[in-house]
Amino acid sequence: MFNLKALRKNKTVQYGVPMLLLIVGGSFGLREFTQIRYDAQKRKRLDPSLEAKVNVEKQPVILEEEYKKMKDLKLDEWRNIRGPRPWENSKDYQEQQRGSQSKAA
């Protein structure tokens, strides 16, 4: 009886043991939760049509072909158009931008 009361009053037993249990138990718990995450990623499969597109994009990129694509773009005609501000009516702003585009063209 005396030993049980002494153990309850001991600060190491009162605070240290629960802390160690939380650290060790938390480690095992986290391992289980992360394992669920990785198992779910393995099961996840892409739609066959999307998977075909992804596999097509994995072809090697040839710099000469990319340069020809960029050379064909008309960057001189590009115009930076800002979006509407929160206090502006977006419909009115879009119409105003469309009107100024047709005037510039």
JSON list of C-alpha atoms in Angstrom, two decimals:
[
{"chain": "A", "resi": 1, "resn": "MET", "atom": "CA", "xyz": [0.00, 0.00, 0.00]},
{"chain": "A", "resi": 2, "resn": "PHE", "atom": "CA", "xyz": [2.81, 2.34, 0.90]},
{"chain": "A", "resi": 3, "resn": "ASN", "atom": "CA", "xyz": [4.62, 1.73, -2.38]},
{"chain": "A", "resi": 4, "resn": "LEU", "atom": "CA", "xyz": [1.50, 2.53, -4.44]},
{"chain": "A", "resi": 5, "resn": "LYS", "atom": "CA", "xyz": [1.02, 5.89, -2.71]},
{"chain": "A", "resi": 6, "resn": "ALA", "atom": "CA", "xyz": [4.69, 6.69, -3.13]},
{"chain": "A", "resi": 7, "resn": "LEU", "atom": "CA", "xyz": [4.51, 5.88, -6.83]},
{"chain": "A", "resi": 8, "resn": "ARG", "atom": "CA", "xyz": [1.46, 8.10, -7.32]},
{"chain": "A", "resi": 9, "resn": "LYS", "atom": "CA", "xyz": [3.23, 11.05, -5.74]},
{"chain": "A", "resi": 10, "resn": "ASN", "atom": "CA", "xyz": [6.44, 10.52, -7.71]},
{"chain": "A", "resi": 11, "resn": "LYS", "atom": "CA", "xyz": [6.65, 13.20, -10.44]},
{"chain": "A", "resi": 12, "resn": "THR", "atom": "CA", "xyz": [8.53, 10.92, -12.82]},
{"chain": "A", "resi": 13, "resn": "VAL", "atom": "CA", "xyz": [5.72, 8.39, -12.74]},
{"chain": "A", "resi": 14, "resn": "GLN", "atom": "CA", "xyz": [3.06, 11.09, -12.72]},
{"chain": "A", "resi": 15, "resn": "TYR", "atom": "CA", "xyz": [4.40, 13.11, -15.70]},
{"chain": "A", "resi": 16, "resn": "GLY", "atom": "CA", "xyz": [7.27, 11.21, -17.31]},
{"chain": "A", "resi": 17, "resn": "VAL", "atom": "CA", "xyz": [5.60, 7.86, -17.98]},
{"chain": "A", "resi": 18, "resn": "PRO", "atom": "CA", "xyz": [2.52, 9.36, -19.70]},
{"chain": "A", "resi": 19, "resn": "MET", "atom": "CA", "xyz": [4.81, 11.56, -21.78]},
{"chain": "A", "resi": 20, "resn": "LEU", "atom": "CA", "xyz": [6.86, 8.57, -22.92]},
{"chain": "A", "resi": 21, "resn": "LEU", "atom": "CA", "xyz": [3.66, 6.65, -23.69]},
{"chain": "A", "resi": 22, "resn": "LEU", "atom": "CA", "xyz": [2.41, 9.54, -25.82]},
{"chain": "A", "resi": 23, "resn": "ILE", "atom": "CA", "xyz": [5.68, 9.79, -27.74]},
{"chain": "A", "resi": 24, "resn": "VAL", "atom": "CA", "xyz": [6.03, 6.07, -28.39]},
{"chain": "A", "resi": 25, "resn": "GLY", "atom": "CA", "xyz": [2.32, 5.52, -29.01]},
{"chain": "A", "resi": 26, "resn": "GLY", "atom": "CA", "xyz": [2.15, 8.56, -31.28]},
{"chain": "A", "resi": 27, "resn": "SER", "atom": "CA", "xyz": [5.00, 7.20, -33.33]},
{"chain": "A", "resi": 28, "resn": "PHE", "atom": "CA", "xyz": [3.14, 3.95, -33.96]},
{"chain": "A", "resi": 29, "resn": "GLY", "atom": "CA", "xyz": [-0.12, 5.79, -34.62]},
{"chain": "A", "resi": 30, "resn": "LEU", "atom": "CA", "xyz": [1.48, 8.11, -37.17]},
{"chain": "A", "resi": 31, "resn": "ARG", "atom": "CA", "xyz": [3.06, 5.16, -38.93]},
{"chain": "A", "resi": 32, "resn": "GLU", "atom": "CA", "xyz": [-0.36, 3.55, -39.34]},
{"chain": "A", "resi": 33, "resn": "PHE", "atom": "CA", "xyz": [-2.00, 6.74, -40.62]},
{"chain": "A", "resi": 34, "resn": "THR", "atom": "CA", "xyz": [0.76, 7.47, -43.11]},
{"chain": "A", "resi": 35, "resn": "GLN", "atom": "CA", "xyz": [0.62, 3.89, -44.34]},
{"chain": "A", "resi": 36, "resn": "ILE", "atom": "CA", "xyz": [-3.08, 4.38, -45.12]},
{"chain": "A", "resi": 37, "resn": "ARG", "atom": "CA", "xyz": [-2.16, 7.44, -47.17]},
{"chain": "A", "resi": 38, "resn": "TYR", "atom": "CA", "xyz": [0.43, 5.60, -49.24]},
{"chain": "A", "resi": 39, "resn": "ASP", "atom": "CA", "xyz": [-1.85, 2.59, -49.75]},
{"chain": "A", "resi": 40, "resn": "ALA", "atom": "CA", "xyz": [-4.59, 4.89, -51.05]},
{"chain": "A", "resi": 41, "resn": "GLN", "atom": "CA", "xyz": [-2.16, 6.49, -53.51]},
{"chain": "A", "resi": 42, "resn": "LYS", "atom": "CA", "xyz": [-1.18, 3.08, -54.88]},
{"chain": "A", "resi": 43, "resn": "ARG", "atom": "CA", "xyz": [-4.82, 2.14, -55.48]},
{"chain": "A", "resi": 44, "resn": "LYS", "atom": "CA", "xyz": [-5.64, 5.39, -57.21]},
{"chain": "A", "resi": 45, "resn": "ARG", "atom": "CA", "xyz": [-5.69, 4.85, -60.98]},
{"chain": "A", "resi": 46, "resn": "LEU", "atom": "CA", "xyz": [-6.15, 7.39, -63.74]},
{"chain": "A", "resi": 47, "resn": "ASP", "atom": "CA", "xyz": [-8.94, 7.29, -66.25]},
{"chain": "A", "resi": 48, "resn": "PRO", "atom": "CA", "xyz": [-7.64, 5.44, -69.35]},
{"chain": "A", "resi": 49, "resn": "SER", "atom": "CA", "xyz": [-8.15, 8.48, -71.60]},
{"chain": "A", "resi": 50, "resn": "LEU", "atom": "CA", "xyz": [-6.22, 10.71, -69.17]},
{"chain": "A", "resi": 51, "resn": "GLU", "atom": "CA", "xyz": [-3.53, 8.08, -68.77]},
{"chain": "A", "resi": 52, "resn": "ALA", "atom": "CA", "xyz": [-3.04, 8.01, -72.55]},
{"chain": "A", "resi": 53, "resn": "LYS", "atom": "CA", "xyz": [-2.63, 11.81, -72.58]},
{"chain": "A", "resi": 54, "resn": "VAL", "atom": "CA", "xyz": [-0.10, 11.65, -69.75]},
{"chain": "A", "resi": 55, "resn": "ASN", "atom": "CA", "xyz": [1.89, 8.97, -71.54]},
{"chain": "A", "resi": 56, "resn": "VAL", "atom": "CA", "xyz": [1.88, 11.03, -74.74]},
{"chain": "A", "resi": 57, "resn": "GLU", "atom": "CA", "xyz": [3.31, 14.03, -72.89]},
{"chain": "A", "resi": 58, "resn": "LYS", "atom": "CA", "xyz": [6.22, 11.95, -71.62]},
{"chain": "A", "resi": 59, "resn": "GLN", "atom": "CA", "xyz": [7.84, 11.94, -75.04]},
{"chain": "A", "resi": 60, "resn": "PRO", "atom": "CA", "xyz": [11.21, 13.71, -75.13]},
{"chain": "A", "resi": 61, "resn": "VAL", "atom": "CA", "xyz": [11.14, 17.40, -75.98]},
{"chain": "A", "resi": 62, "resn": "ILE", "atom": "CA", "xyz": [13.27, 18.47, -78.91]},
{"chain": "A", "resi": 63, "resn": "LEU", "atom": "CA", "xyz": [14.49, 22.04, -78.57]},
{"chain": "A", "resi": 64, "resn": "GLU", "atom": "CA", "xyz": [14.50, 22.78, -82.29]},
{"chain": "A", "resi": 65, "resn": "GLU", "atom": "CA", "xyz": [10.81, 21.88, -82.57]},
{"chain": "A", "resi": 66, "resn": "GLU", "atom": "CA", "xyz": [9.92, 24.01, -79.57]},
{"chain": "A", "resi": 67, "resn": "TYR", "atom": "CA", "xyz": [11.90, 26.91, -81.03]},
{"chain": "A", "resi": 68, "resn": "LYS", "atom": "CA", "xyz": [9.94, 26.65, -84.28]},
{"chain": "A", "resi": 69, "resn": "LYS", "atom": "CA", "xyz": [6.66, 26.70, -82.36]},
{"chain": "A", "resi": 70, "resn": "MET", "atom": "CA", "xyz": [7.72, 29.79, -80.42]},
{"chain": "A", "resi": 71, "resn": "LYS", "atom": "CA", "xyz": [8.96, 31.51, -83.59]},
{"chain": "A", "resi": 72, "resn": "ASP", "atom": "CA", "xyz": [5.53, 31.08, -85.22]},
{"chain": "A", "resi": 73, "resn": "LEU", "atom": "CA", "xyz": [3.74, 32.87, -82.36]},
{"chain": "A", "resi": 74, "resn": "LYS", "atom": "CA", "xyz": [2.85, 36.50, -82.99]},
{"chain": "A", "resi": 75, "resn": "LEU", "atom": "CA", "xyz": [4.03, 38.09, -79.76]},
{"chain": "A", "resi": 76, "resn": "ASP", "atom": "CA", "xyz": [3.89, 41.63, -81.15]},
{"chain": "A", "resi": 77, "resn": "GLU", "atom": "CA", "xyz": [0.08, 41.48, -81.24]},
{"chain": "A", "resi": 78, "resn": "TRP", "atom": "CA", "xyz": [-0.18, 40.31, -77.61]},
{"chain": "A", "resi": 79, "resn": "ARG", "atom": "CA", "xyz": [-1.87, 42.65, -75.17]},
{"chain": "A", "resi": 80, "resn": "ASN", "atom": "CA", "xyz": [-1.96, 42.55, -71.40]},
{"chain": "A", "resi": 81, "resn": "ILE", "atom": "CA", "xyz": [-5.54, 43.04, -70.16]},
{"chain": "A", "resi": 82, "resn": "ARG", "atom": "CA", "xyz": [-6.16, 43.32, -66.45]},
{"chain": "A", "resi": 83, "resn": "GLY", "atom": "CA", "xyz": [-9.15, 41.72, -64.81]},
{"chain": "A", "resi": 84, "resn": "PRO", "atom": "CA", "xyz": [-11.89, 43.70, -63.08]},
{"chain": "A", "resi": 85, "resn": "ARG", "atom": "CA", "xyz": [-11.33, 45.00, -59.58]},
{"chain": "A", "resi": 86, "resn": "PRO", "atom": "CA", "xyz": [-13.67, 43.75, -56.84]},
{"chain": "A", "resi": 87, "resn": "TRP", "atom": "CA", "xyz": [-15.62, 47.03, -56.79]},
{"chain": "A", "resi": 88, "resn": "GLU", "atom": "CA", "xyz": [-16.02, 47.14, -60.58]},
{"chain": "A", "resi": 89, "resn": "ASN", "atom": "CA", "xyz": [-18.91, 45.44, -62.35]},
{"chain": "A", "resi": 90, "resn": "SER", "atom": "CA", "xyz": [-17.27, 42.60, -64.25]},
{"chain": "A", "resi": 91, "resn": "LYS", "atom": "CA", "xyz": [-19.85, 42.56, -67.07]},
{"chain": "A", "resi": 92, "resn": "ASP", "atom": "CA", "xyz": [-19.41, 46.27, -67.76]},
{"chain": "A", "resi": 93, "resn": "TYR", "atom": "CA", "xyz": [-15.63, 45.93, -67.59]},
{"chain": "A", "resi": 94, "resn": "GLN", "atom": "CA", "xyz": [-15.62, 43.01, -70.03]},
{"chain": "A", "resi": 95, "resn": "GLU", "atom": "CA", "xyz": [-17.73, 44.97, -72.50]},
{"chain": "A", "resi": 96, "resn": "GLN", "atom": "CA", "xyz": [-15.40, 47.94, -72.15]},
{"chain": "A", "resi": 97, "resn": "GLN", "atom": "CA", "xyz": [-12.36, 45.72, -72.81]},
{"chain": "A", "resi": 98, "resn": "ARG", "atom": "CA", "xyz": [-14.00, 44.10, -75.83]},
{"chain": "A", "resi": 99, "resn": "GLY", "atom": "CA", "xyz": [-14.82, 47.52, -77.20]},
{"chain": "A", "resi": 100, "resn": "SER", "atom": "CA", "xyz": [-11.26, 48.73, -76.80]},
{"chain": "A", "resi": 101, "resn": "GLN", "atom": "CA", "xyz": [-9.93, 45.53, -78.41]},
{"chain": "A", "resi": 102, "resn": "SER", "atom": "CA", "xyz": [-12.09, 45.98, -81.51]},
{"chain": "A", "resi": 103, "resn": "LYS", "atom": "CA", "xyz": [-10.93, 49.60, -81.79]},
{"chain": "A", "resi": 104, "resn": "ALA", "atom": "CA", "xyz": [-7.27, 48.57, -81.50]},
{"chain": "A", "resi": 105, "resn": "ALA", "atom": "CA", "xyz": [-7.60, 45.85, -84.15]}
]
